[in-house]
mmCIF file of C-alpha atoms in Angstrom:
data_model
loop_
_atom_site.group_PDB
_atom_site.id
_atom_site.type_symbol
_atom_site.label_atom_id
_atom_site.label_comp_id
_atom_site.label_asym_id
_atom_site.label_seq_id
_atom_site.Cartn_x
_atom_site.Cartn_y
_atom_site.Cartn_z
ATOM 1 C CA UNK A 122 -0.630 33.219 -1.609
ATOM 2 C CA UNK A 123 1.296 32.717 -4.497
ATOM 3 C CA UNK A 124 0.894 30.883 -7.953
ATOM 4 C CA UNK A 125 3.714 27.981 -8.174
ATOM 5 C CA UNK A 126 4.880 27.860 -11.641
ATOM 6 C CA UNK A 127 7.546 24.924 -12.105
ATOM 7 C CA UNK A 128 8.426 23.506 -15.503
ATOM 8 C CA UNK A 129 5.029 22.045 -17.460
ATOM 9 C CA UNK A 130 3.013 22.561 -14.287
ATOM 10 C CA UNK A 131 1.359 25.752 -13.092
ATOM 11 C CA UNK A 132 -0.733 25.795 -9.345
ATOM 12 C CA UNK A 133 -3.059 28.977 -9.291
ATOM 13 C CA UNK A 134 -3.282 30.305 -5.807
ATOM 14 C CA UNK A 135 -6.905 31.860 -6.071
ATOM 15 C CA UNK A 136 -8.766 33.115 -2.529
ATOM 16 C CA UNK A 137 -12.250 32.276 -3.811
ATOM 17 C CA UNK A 138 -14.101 33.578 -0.614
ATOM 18 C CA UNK A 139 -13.331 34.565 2.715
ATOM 19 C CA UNK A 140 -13.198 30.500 3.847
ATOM 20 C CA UNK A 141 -11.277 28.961 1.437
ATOM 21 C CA UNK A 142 -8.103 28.675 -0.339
ATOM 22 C CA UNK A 143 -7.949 27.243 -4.181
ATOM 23 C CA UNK A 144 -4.958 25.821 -5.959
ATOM 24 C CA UNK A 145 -6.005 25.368 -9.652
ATOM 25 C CA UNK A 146 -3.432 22.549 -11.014
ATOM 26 C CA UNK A 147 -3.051 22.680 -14.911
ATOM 27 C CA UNK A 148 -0.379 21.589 -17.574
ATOM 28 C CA UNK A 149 1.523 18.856 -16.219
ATOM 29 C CA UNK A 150 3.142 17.278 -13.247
ATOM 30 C CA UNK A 151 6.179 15.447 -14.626
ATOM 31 C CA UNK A 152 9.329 16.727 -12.950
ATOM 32 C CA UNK A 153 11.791 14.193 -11.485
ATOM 33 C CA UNK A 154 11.771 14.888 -8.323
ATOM 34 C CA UNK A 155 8.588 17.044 -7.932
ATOM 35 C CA UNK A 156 8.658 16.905 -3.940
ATOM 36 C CA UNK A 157 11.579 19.043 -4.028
ATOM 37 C CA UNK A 158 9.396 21.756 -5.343
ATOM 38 C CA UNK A 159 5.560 20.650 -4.018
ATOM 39 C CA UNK A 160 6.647 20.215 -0.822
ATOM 40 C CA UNK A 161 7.541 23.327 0.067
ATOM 41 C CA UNK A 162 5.110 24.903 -1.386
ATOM 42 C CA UNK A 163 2.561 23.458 0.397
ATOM 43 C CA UNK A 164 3.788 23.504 3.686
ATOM 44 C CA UNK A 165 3.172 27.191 2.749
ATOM 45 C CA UNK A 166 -0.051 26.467 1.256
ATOM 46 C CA UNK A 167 -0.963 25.355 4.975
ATOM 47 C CA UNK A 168 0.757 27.772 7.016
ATOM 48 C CA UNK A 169 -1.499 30.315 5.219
ATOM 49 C CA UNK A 170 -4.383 28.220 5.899
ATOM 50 C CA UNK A 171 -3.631 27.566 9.530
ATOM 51 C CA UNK A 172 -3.074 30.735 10.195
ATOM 52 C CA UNK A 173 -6.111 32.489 8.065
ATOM 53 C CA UNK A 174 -8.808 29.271 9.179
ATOM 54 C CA UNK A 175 -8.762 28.327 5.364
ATOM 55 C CA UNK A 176 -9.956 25.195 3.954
ATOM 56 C CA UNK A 177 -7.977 24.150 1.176
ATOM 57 C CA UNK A 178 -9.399 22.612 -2.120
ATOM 58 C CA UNK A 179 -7.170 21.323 -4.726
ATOM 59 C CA UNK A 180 -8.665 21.509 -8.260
ATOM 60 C CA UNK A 181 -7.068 18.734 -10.768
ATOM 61 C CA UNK A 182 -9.930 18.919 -13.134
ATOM 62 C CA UNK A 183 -7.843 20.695 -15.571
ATOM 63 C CA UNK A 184 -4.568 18.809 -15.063
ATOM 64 C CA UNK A 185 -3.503 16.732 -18.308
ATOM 65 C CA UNK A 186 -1.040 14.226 -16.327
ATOM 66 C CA UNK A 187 1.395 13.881 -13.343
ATOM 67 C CA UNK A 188 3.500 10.888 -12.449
ATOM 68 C CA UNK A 189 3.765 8.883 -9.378
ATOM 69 C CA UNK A 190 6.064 10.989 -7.596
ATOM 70 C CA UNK A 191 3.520 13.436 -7.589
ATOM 71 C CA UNK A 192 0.811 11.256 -6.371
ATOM 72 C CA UNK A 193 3.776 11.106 -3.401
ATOM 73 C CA UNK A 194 3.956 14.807 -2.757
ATOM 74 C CA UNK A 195 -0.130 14.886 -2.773
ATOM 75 C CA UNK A 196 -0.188 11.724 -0.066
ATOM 76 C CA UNK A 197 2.306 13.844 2.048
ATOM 77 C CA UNK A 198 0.287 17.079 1.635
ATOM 78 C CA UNK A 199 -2.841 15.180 2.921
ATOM 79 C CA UNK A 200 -0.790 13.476 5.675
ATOM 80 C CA UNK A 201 0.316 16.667 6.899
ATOM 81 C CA UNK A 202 -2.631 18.839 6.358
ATOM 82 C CA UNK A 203 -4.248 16.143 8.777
ATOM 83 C CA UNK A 204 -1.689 16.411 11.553
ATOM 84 C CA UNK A 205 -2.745 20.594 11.472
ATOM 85 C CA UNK A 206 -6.137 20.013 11.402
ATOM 86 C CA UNK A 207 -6.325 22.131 7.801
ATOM 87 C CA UNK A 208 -9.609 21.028 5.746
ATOM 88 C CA UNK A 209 -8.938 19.582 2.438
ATOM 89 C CA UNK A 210 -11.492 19.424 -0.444
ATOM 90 C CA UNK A 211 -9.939 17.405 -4.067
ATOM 91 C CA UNK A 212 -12.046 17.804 -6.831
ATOM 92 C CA UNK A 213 -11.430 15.866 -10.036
ATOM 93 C CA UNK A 214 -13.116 15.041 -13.293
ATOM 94 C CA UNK A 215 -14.634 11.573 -12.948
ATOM 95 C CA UNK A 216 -15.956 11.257 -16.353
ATOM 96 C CA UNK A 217 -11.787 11.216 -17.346
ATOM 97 C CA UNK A 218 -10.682 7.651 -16.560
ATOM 98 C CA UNK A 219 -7.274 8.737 -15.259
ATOM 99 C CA UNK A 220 -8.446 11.079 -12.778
ATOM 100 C CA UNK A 221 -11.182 8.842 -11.519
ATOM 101 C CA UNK A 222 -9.101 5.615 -10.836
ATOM 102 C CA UNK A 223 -6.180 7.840 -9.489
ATOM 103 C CA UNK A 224 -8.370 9.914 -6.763
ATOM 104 C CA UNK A 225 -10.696 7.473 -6.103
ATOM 105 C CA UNK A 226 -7.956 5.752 -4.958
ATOM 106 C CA UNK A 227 -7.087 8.202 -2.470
ATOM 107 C CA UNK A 228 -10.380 7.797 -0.755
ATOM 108 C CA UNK A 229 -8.904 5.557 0.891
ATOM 109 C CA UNK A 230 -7.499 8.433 3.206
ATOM 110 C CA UNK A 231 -10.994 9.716 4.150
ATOM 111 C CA UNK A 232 -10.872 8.799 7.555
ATOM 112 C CA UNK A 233 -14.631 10.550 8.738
ATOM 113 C CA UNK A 234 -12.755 13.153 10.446
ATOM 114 C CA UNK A 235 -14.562 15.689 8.161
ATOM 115 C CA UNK A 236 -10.564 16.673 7.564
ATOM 116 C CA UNK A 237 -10.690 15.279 3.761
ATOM 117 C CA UNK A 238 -13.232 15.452 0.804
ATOM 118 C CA UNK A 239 -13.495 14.449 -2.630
ATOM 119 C CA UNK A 240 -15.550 15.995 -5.131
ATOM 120 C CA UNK A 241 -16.704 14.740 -8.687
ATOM 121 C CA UNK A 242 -16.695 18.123 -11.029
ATOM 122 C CA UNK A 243 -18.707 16.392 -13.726
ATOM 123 C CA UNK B 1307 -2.830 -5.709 -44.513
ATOM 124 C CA UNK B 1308 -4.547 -8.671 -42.709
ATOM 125 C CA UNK B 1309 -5.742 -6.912 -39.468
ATOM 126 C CA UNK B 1310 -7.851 -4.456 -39.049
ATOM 127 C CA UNK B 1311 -5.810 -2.864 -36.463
ATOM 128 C CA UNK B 1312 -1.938 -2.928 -36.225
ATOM 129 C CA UNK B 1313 0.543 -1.408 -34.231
ATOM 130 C CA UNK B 1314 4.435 -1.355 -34.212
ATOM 131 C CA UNK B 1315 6.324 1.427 -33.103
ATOM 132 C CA UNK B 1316 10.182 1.125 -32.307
ATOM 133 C CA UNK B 1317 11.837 4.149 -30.450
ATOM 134 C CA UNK B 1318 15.573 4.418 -29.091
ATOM 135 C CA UNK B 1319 16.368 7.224 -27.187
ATOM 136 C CA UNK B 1320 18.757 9.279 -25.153
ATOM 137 C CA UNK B 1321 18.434 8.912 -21.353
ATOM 138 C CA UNK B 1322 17.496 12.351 -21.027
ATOM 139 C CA UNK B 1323 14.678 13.305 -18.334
ATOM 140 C CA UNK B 1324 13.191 15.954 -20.918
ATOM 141 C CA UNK B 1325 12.470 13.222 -23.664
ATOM 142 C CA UNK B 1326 10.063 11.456 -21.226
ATOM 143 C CA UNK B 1327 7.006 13.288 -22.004
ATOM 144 C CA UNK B 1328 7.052 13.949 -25.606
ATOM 145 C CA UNK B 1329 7.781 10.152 -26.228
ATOM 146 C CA UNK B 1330 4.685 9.952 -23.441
ATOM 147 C CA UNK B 1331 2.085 12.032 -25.984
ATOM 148 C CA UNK B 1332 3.834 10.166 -28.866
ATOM 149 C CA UNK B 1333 2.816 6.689 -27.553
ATOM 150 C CA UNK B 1334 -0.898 7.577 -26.464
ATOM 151 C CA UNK B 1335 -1.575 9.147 -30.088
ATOM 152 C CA UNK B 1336 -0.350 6.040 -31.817
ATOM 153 C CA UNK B 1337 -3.003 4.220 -29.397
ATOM 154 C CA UNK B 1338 -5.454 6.830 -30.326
ATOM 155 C CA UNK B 1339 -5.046 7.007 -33.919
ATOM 156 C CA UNK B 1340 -5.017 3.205 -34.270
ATOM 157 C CA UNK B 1341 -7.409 2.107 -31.311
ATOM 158 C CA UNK B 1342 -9.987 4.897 -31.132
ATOM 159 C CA UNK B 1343 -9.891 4.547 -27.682
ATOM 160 C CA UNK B 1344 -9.112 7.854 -24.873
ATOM 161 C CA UNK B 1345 -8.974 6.190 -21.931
ATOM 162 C CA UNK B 1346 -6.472 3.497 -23.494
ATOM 163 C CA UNK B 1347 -4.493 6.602 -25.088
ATOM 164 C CA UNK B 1348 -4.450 7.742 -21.380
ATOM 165 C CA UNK B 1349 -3.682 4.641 -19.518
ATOM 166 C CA UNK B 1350 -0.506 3.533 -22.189
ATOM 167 C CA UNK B 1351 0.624 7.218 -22.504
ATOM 168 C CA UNK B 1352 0.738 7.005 -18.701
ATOM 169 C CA UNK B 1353 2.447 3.308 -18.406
ATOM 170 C CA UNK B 1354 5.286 4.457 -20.549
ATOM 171 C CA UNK B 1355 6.539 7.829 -18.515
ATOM 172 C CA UNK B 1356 6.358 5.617 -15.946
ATOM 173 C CA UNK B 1357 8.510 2.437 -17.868
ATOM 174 C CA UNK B 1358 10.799 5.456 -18.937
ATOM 175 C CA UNK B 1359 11.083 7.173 -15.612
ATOM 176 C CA UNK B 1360 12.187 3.986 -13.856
ATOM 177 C CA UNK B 1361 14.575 2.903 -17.095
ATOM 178 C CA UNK B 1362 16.353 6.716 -16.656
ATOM 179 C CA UNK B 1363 16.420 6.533 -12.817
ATOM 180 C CA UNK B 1364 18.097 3.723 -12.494
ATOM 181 C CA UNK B 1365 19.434 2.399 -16.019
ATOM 182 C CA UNK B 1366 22.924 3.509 -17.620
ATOM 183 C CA UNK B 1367 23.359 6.784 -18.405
ATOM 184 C CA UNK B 1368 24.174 8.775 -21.926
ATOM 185 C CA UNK B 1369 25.633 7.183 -24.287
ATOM 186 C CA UNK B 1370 23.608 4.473 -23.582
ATOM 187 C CA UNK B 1371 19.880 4.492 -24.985
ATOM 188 C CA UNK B 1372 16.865 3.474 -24.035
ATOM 189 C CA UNK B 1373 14.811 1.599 -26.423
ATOM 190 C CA UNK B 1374 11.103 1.589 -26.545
ATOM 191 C CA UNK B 1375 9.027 -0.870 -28.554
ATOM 192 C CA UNK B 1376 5.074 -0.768 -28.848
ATOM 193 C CA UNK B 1377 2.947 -3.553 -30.388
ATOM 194 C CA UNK B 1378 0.073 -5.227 -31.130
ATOM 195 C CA UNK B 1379 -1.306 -9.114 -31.836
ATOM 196 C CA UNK B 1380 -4.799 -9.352 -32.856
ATOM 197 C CA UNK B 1381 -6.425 -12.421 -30.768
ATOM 198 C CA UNK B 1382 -9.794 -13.647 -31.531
ATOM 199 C CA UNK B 1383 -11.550 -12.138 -28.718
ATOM 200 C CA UNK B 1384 -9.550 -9.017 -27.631
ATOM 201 C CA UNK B 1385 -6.042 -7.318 -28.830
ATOM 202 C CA UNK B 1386 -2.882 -7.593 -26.339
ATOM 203 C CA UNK B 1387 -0.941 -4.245 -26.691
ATOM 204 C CA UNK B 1388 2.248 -4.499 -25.188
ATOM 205 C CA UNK B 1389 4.943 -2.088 -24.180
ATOM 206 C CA UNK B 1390 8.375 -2.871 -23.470
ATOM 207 C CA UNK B 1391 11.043 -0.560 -22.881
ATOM 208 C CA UNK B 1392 14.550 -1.583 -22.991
ATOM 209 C CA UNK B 1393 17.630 -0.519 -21.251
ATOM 210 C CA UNK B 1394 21.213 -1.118 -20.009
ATOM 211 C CA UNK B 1395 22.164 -1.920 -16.390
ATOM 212 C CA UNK B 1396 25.413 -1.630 -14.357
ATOM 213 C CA UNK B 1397 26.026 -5.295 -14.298
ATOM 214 C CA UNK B 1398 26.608 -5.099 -10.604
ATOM 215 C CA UNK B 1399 23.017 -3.376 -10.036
ATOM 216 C CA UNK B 1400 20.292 -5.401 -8.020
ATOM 217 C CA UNK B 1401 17.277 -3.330 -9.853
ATOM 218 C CA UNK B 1402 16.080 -6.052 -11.948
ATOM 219 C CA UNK B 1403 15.974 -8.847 -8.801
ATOM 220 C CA UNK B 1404 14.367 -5.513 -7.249
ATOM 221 C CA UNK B 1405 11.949 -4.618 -10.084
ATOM 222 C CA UNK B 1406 11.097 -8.692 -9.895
ATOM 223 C CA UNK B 1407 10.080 -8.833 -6.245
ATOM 224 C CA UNK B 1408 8.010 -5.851 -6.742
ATOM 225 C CA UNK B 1409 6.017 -7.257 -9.317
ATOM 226 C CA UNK B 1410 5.999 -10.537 -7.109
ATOM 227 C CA UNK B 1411 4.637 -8.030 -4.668
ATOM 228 C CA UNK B 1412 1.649 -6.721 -6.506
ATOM 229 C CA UNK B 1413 0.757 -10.263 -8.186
ATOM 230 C CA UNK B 1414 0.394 -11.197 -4.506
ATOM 231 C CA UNK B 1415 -3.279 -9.183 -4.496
ATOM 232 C CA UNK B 1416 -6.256 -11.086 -5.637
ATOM 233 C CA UNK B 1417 -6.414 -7.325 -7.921
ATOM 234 C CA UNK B 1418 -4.159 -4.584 -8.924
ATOM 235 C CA UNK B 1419 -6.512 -2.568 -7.335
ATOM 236 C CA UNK B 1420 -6.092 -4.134 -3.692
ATOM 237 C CA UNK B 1421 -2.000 -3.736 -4.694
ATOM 238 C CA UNK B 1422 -2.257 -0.018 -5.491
ATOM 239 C CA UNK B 1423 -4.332 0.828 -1.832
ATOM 240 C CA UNK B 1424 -1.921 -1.119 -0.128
ATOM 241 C CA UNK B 1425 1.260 0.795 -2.022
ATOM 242 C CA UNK B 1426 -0.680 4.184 -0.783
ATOM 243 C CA UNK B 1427 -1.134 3.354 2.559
ATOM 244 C CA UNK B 1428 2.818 1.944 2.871
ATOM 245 C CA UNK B 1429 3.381 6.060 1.286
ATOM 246 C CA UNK B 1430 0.874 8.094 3.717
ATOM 247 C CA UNK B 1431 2.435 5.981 6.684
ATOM 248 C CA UNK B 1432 5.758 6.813 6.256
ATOM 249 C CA UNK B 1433 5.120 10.148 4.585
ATOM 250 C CA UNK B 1434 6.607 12.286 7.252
ATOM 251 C CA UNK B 1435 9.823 9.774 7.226
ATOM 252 C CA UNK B 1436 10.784 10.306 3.520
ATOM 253 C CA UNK B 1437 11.127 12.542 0.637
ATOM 254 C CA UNK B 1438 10.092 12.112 -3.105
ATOM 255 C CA UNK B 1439 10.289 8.102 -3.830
ATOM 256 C CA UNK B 1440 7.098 6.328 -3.066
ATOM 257 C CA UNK B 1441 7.592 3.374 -5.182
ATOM 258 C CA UNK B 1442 4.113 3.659 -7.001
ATOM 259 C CA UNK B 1443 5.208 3.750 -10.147
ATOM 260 C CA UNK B 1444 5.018 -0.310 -11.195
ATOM 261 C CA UNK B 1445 1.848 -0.811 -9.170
ATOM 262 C CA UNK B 1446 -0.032 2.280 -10.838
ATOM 263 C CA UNK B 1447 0.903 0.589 -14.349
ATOM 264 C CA UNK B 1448 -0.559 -2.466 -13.179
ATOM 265 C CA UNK B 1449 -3.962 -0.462 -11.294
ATOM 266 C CA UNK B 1450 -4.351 2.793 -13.319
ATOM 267 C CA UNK B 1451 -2.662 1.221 -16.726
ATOM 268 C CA UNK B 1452 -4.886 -2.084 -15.996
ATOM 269 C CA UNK B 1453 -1.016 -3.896 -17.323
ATOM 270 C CA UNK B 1454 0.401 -7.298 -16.486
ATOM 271 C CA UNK B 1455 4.121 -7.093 -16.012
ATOM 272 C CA UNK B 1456 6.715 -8.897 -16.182
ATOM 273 C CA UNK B 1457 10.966 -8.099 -16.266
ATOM 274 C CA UNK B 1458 13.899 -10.259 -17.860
ATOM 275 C CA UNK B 1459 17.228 -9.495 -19.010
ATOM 276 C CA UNK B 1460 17.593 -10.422 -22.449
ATOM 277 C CA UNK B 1461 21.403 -10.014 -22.830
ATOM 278 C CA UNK B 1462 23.775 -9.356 -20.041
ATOM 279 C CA UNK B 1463 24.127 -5.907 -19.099
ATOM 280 C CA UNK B 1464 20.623 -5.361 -20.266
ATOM 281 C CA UNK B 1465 17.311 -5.698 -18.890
ATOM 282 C CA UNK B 1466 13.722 -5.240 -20.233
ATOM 283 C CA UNK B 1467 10.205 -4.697 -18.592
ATOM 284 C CA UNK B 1468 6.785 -5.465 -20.637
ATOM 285 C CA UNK B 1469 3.901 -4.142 -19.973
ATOM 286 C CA UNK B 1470 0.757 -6.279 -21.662
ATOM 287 C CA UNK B 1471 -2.757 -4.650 -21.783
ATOM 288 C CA UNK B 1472 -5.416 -7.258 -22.878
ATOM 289 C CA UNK B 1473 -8.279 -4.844 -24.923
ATOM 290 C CA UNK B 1474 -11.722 -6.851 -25.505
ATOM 291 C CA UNK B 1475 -12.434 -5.864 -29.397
ATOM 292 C CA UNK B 1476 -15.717 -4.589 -27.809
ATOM 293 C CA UNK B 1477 -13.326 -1.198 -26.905
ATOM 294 C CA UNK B 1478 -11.924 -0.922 -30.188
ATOM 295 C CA UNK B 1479 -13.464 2.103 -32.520
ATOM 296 C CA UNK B 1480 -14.028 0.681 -36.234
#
């Protein structure tokens, strides 16, 4: 899997163990219209993981900022990771206030389907 | 100098998607350097991208600007910070009637934080249906940016949103 570079924001495609699939998110994500790029790129992301039996975490701990668009591409890429059954894990820095109000809030997507995690990194 | 902390900055720029997030780092320092505060610097850094974003997206383009204006009044008991960001409209343009019903919207919560839930669920259920726009952007300022907001038009042609963040002096670093 490949790294997505894509103006401020860099996603590092790292195969941490034989299981599961990391996308380290750093910089920022501030593009315009940042579907136009996320999207695709993570209907790859899951393709990879279908087809391999990955689970898939997302790292934001290191991630300085993205805008609401983004928080639009990340609703999609839970909505459709659900539909294939692909295992996602977000982990975020809760002691940041930003991160902590902006994934708690997606908690609200846990459905106890096992398909969707959250995890505090500090 | 009568208060202990004061705040005026006045920006105008270009409607230019790349000036977003250096005005963006520019507007959380000045909340840092004069507030103390990170999570404020955060939160306020965050409310104007997302003031900006909307005033670009759908304001006038070049030559046009779009002006930006950051303040401060010192209240007894807490400091209101406000951010309003300024911009010109086609006159035939239904964003500010649009930009009012979506505050309406989010004022109809009994908290910004029941608002925001709601806005994600509207996004994950029609997620498959749509591409980039979600619409979060007004309701994060009010949930994430802890803002009360409000829109007029001061002068025809143009149109203005405020964003007003009420900070007990408890927050404030010395």
């Amino acid at each position: 899997m490949e790294d997505l570079i894509a103006g401020d924001l860099k996603i590092q495609a790292i195969e941490r163990s034989p299981t599961i699939l990391e996308l380290l998110w750093t910089g920022k994500s501030n593009a315009r219209n940042p579907t136009a790029v996320l999207q695709p790129y993570f209907s790859q992301v899951l393709a990879v993981a279908m087809e391999r039996k990955l689970a898939v975490e997302l790292h934001f701990e290191k991630l300085e900022h993205f805008n609401s668009s983004t928080i639009t591409a990340i609703i999609q890429l839970i909505q459709e990771a659900r539909t294939k059954a692909v295992k996602l894990t977000i982990t975020f820095d809760h002691a940041v206030k930003w991160q902590k109000l902006s994934f708690d809030a997606l908690r609200v997507f846990s459905k106890g389907d096992g398909l969707l995690e959250f995890r505090s990194a500090s | 100098m009568t208060e202990a902390q004061d705040l005026h900055v006045e920006l105008q720029i270009l409607p230019e998607w790349s000036r977003i997030d250096p005005v963006r780092q520019a507007v959380g320092l000045c909340v840092e350097a004069v507030f103390g505060n990170e999570d404020l610097r955060d939160a306020l850094g965050m409310v104007c991208a997302e003031l900006l974003e909307n005033a670009i997206k759908y304001g006038k383009p070049a030559p046009h600007k779009v002006r930006l204006v950051l303040s401060n009044s010192e209240q007894p008991q807490h400091h209101e910070v406000t951010l309003s960001v300024i911009n010109a409209v086609d006159e035939a343009s239904h964003h500010v009637e649009l930009l009012q019903q979506r505050i309406g919207w989010i004022q109809r919560f009994d908290s910004p934080a029941e608002a925001y839930m709601a806005a994600l669920t509207l996004v994950y259920e029609r997620a498959e249906a749509q591409g980039g726009e979600g619409g979060l952007g007004l309701v994060r300022i009010a949930y994430e940016g802890g803002c009360r907001l409000d829109c007029d038009c001061p002068e025809q042609g143009v149109m203005a949103v405020h964003a007003r963040y009420t900070l007990p002096r408890t927050e404030v670093s010395p």
